[in-house]
Amino acid sequence: MAVLKVVQMGQPVLRERAAEVTEREIRSGAFRGFVDDMVETMRDYAGVGLAAPQVNVGKRVAVIEARPNTRYPDAPELPLQVLINPVLTPLTDELGFLWEGCLSIPGIRGLVNRPKRIRVQALDPDGNPVDFEAEGFHAIVIQHETDHLDGILFIDRMKDLRKLAFQKEYERFFAEPDEDEGDDAAPAERSPD
Ligand code: ZN
């Protein structure tokens, strides 16, 4: 396993639509090794999600995981999930708000709103279809990562660019740890990746 280099905003791969992963690729050892490397990279960077374009690979695969004692101590725990060729369907018009960050846009937070509940259809690492509902923080992380597969960054989703801040200023002026917004509350250290 290896820690891969995370590319930053400005790299063209982050603005391209990633290619579907084929069944043949899923069965290949190279792809399995790549997914393992993505997981190791996400953990090394202390992110809660990582999409393949962020490591300069234009394939529709993302990993998510939130563990305690990462740089997001307040985030709810999310078990490791590997999502291949994910397709999302919003299940509500109700929006959750979160100050998102991104390993490809380091040191920046921005307030983004996204549907609070979604249906997720994807393939698991064995190529089996998975179909589940996600809500709150889980739903937001999956939407953030799936956006990466379409060349979309969280700043594109912002309605008000005045709610864009450097991490320190965000913590100083915007973070409201006591705020109660349910699962997608945005305490200081919570962000998709
Ligand atoms: Zn990101």
Coordinates of C-alpha atoms and ligand atoms in Angstrom, one line a residue:
M1 CA 0.0 0.0 0.0
A2 CA 1.1 3.5 -0.6
V3 CA 0.1 7.1 0.2
L4 CA -0.6 8.9 -3.0
K5 CA -0.2 12.6 -3.6
V6 CA -3.4 14.6 -3.4
V7 CA -3.6 17.2 -6.2
Q8 CA -4.9 20.7 -5.6
M9 CA -7.3 23.0 -7.3
G10 CA -6.0 24.1 -10.6
Q11 CA -5.0 20.6 -11.7
P12 CA -7.2 19.9 -14.8
V13 CA -8.2 16.3 -13.6
L14 CA -10.2 18.0 -10.8
R15 CA -12.4 19.6 -13.5
E16 CA -13.0 16.6 -15.7
R17 CA -15.7 14.0 -15.7
A18 CA -14.2 10.8 -14.4
A19 CA -14.7 7.6 -16.4
E20 CA -16.9 4.7 -15.3
V21 CA -15.0 1.8 -13.8
T22 CA -15.6 -1.4 -15.8
E23 CA -16.3 -4.8 -14.3
R24 CA -13.1 -6.0 -15.7
E25 CA -11.2 -3.3 -13.9
I26 CA -13.0 -4.1 -10.6
R27 CA -11.8 -7.7 -10.8
S28 CA -8.2 -6.6 -11.5
G29 CA -5.5 -6.7 -8.8
A30 CA -4.3 -3.3 -10.0
F31 CA -7.7 -1.7 -9.2
R32 CA -8.0 -3.4 -5.8
G33 CA -4.5 -2.1 -5.0
F34 CA -5.4 1.4 -6.1
V35 CA -8.5 1.3 -3.8
D36 CA -6.3 0.2 -0.9
D37 CA -3.9 3.1 -1.7
M38 CA -6.9 5.5 -1.7
V39 CA -7.9 4.3 1.7
E40 CA -4.4 4.7 3.0
T41 CA -4.1 8.1 1.5
M42 CA -7.4 9.3 3.0
R43 CA -6.3 8.1 6.4
D44 CA -2.8 9.6 6.1
Y45 CA -4.3 13.0 5.2
A46 CA -6.9 12.6 7.9
G47 CA -9.7 13.2 5.4
V48 CA -13.2 11.7 5.7
G49 CA -13.4 11.1 2.0
L50 CA -11.3 10.9 -1.1
A51 CA -12.2 10.7 -4.7
A52 CA -9.9 9.2 -7.4
P53 CA -9.5 12.5 -9.3
Q54 CA -8.0 13.9 -6.2
V55 CA -5.1 11.5 -6.7
N56 CA -4.9 12.3 -10.4
V57 CA -6.9 9.3 -11.5
G58 CA -10.0 10.0 -13.6
K59 CA -12.0 7.0 -12.5
R60 CA -15.5 7.0 -10.8
V61 CA -14.5 5.7 -7.4
A62 CA -14.5 7.3 -4.0
V63 CA -13.8 6.2 -0.4
I64 CA -15.3 7.6 2.7
E65 CA -14.6 6.9 6.4
A66 CA -14.8 9.0 9.6
R67 CA -13.0 7.7 12.6
P68 CA -12.6 9.3 15.9
N69 CA -9.3 11.1 16.6
T70 CA -8.9 12.3 13.1
R71 CA -8.7 16.0 12.4
Y72 CA -12.5 16.0 12.6
P73 CA -13.0 14.9 16.2
D74 CA -16.7 16.0 16.2
A75 CA -17.7 14.3 13.1
P76 CA -20.0 11.3 13.5
E77 CA -18.3 8.0 12.8
L78 CA -18.8 6.7 9.3
P79 CA -17.7 3.1 8.5
L80 CA -15.3 2.7 5.6
Q81 CA -17.2 2.6 2.3
V82 CA -15.9 2.2 -1.2
L83 CA -18.3 3.6 -3.8
I84 CA -17.7 2.7 -7.4
N85 CA -19.7 4.4 -10.2
P86 CA -22.1 6.0 -7.6
V87 CA -25.4 7.5 -8.7
L88 CA -27.2 9.8 -6.3
T89 CA -30.8 10.7 -6.1
P90 CA -32.0 13.4 -3.7
L91 CA -34.9 12.2 -1.5
T92 CA -35.8 15.5 0.0
D93 CA -35.8 19.2 -0.8
E94 CA -34.7 19.9 2.7
L95 CA -31.2 21.3 2.7
G96 CA -28.4 20.7 5.2
F97 CA -25.7 23.4 5.7
L98 CA -22.1 22.5 6.3
W99 CA -18.9 24.4 6.3
E100 CA -17.1 22.1 3.9
G101 CA -13.4 21.8 3.3
C102 CA -11.5 19.8 0.7
L103 CA -8.0 18.2 0.7
S104 CA -7.6 19.7 -2.8
I105 CA -8.4 23.2 -1.5
P106 CA -6.4 23.1 1.7
G107 CA -6.9 25.7 4.4
I108 CA -10.2 26.9 3.1
R109 CA -13.8 26.4 4.3
G110 CA -17.0 27.4 2.6
L111 CA -20.7 27.1 3.6
V112 CA -22.5 24.8 1.2
N113 CA -26.1 23.5 1.2
R114 CA -27.0 20.1 -0.1
P115 CA -30.0 17.8 0.2
K116 CA -30.2 16.2 3.6
R117 CA -31.2 12.8 2.4
I118 CA -30.1 10.9 -0.7
R119 CA -30.4 7.5 -2.3
V120 CA -27.0 6.0 -3.3
Q121 CA -26.7 3.3 -5.9
A122 CA -23.2 2.1 -6.6
L123 CA -20.9 -1.0 -6.9
D124 CA -19.0 -2.3 -3.9
P125 CA -15.3 -3.4 -4.3
D126 CA -16.4 -6.9 -5.3
G127 CA -18.6 -5.4 -8.1
N128 CA -21.8 -6.1 -6.3
P129 CA -24.6 -3.5 -6.5
V130 CA -25.4 -1.6 -3.3
D131 CA -28.4 0.6 -2.9
F132 CA -29.0 2.5 0.4
E133 CA -30.1 5.8 1.8
A134 CA -27.8 8.2 3.5
E135 CA -28.6 11.3 5.6
G136 CA -27.0 14.1 7.4
F137 CA -23.2 14.2 7.5
H138 CA -23.0 10.9 5.7
A139 CA -25.1 12.2 2.8
I140 CA -23.1 15.4 2.5
V141 CA -19.8 13.5 2.4
I142 CA -21.1 11.2 -0.3
Q143 CA -22.3 14.2 -2.3
H144 CA -19.0 16.1 -2.0
E145 CA -17.1 13.0 -3.2
T146 CA -19.4 12.2 -6.0
D147 CA -19.2 15.8 -7.2
H148 CA -15.4 15.2 -7.6
L149 CA -16.2 12.5 -10.1
D150 CA -18.0 15.1 -12.2
G151 CA -15.3 17.7 -11.9
I152 CA -17.3 19.8 -9.4
L153 CA -15.7 21.4 -6.3
F154 CA -17.6 22.5 -3.2
I155 CA -17.0 26.2 -4.1
D156 CA -19.1 25.6 -7.2
R157 CA -22.0 24.7 -4.9
M158 CA -21.8 27.8 -2.8
K159 CA -24.7 30.3 -3.0
D160 CA -22.8 33.1 -1.2
L161 CA -19.1 33.4 -1.8
R162 CA -18.9 35.7 1.2
K163 CA -19.2 32.5 3.2
L164 CA -15.7 31.4 2.1
A165 CA -13.0 31.7 4.7
F166 CA -9.5 30.6 5.6
Q167 CA -9.5 27.9 8.2
K168 CA -8.3 30.2 11.0
E169 CA -10.8 32.9 10.2
Y170 CA -13.5 30.3 9.9
E171 CA -12.7 29.0 13.4
R172 CA -12.6 32.5 14.8
F173 CA -15.6 34.0 13.2
F174 CA -18.0 31.4 11.9
A175 CA -17.6 28.1 13.8
E176 CA -20.4 27.6 16.3
P177 CA -19.7 24.4 18.0
D178 CA -22.9 24.6 20.0
E179 CA -25.1 25.1 17.0
D180 CA -27.7 22.4 16.8
E181 CA -28.3 21.4 13.2
G182 CA -28.6 17.7 13.7
D183 CA -26.3 15.5 11.8
D184 CA -25.0 18.2 9.5
A185 CA -24.0 20.7 12.1
A186 CA -20.7 22.3 11.4
P187 CA -18.5 22.4 14.4
A188 CA -15.0 23.7 13.9
E189 CA -13.3 20.6 12.6
R190 CA -16.0 19.0 10.6
S191 CA -15.7 18.8 6.9
P192 CA -16.1 16.3 4.1
D193 CA -12.5 15.8 3.1
Ligands
ZN1 ZN -13.0 17.4 -1.9

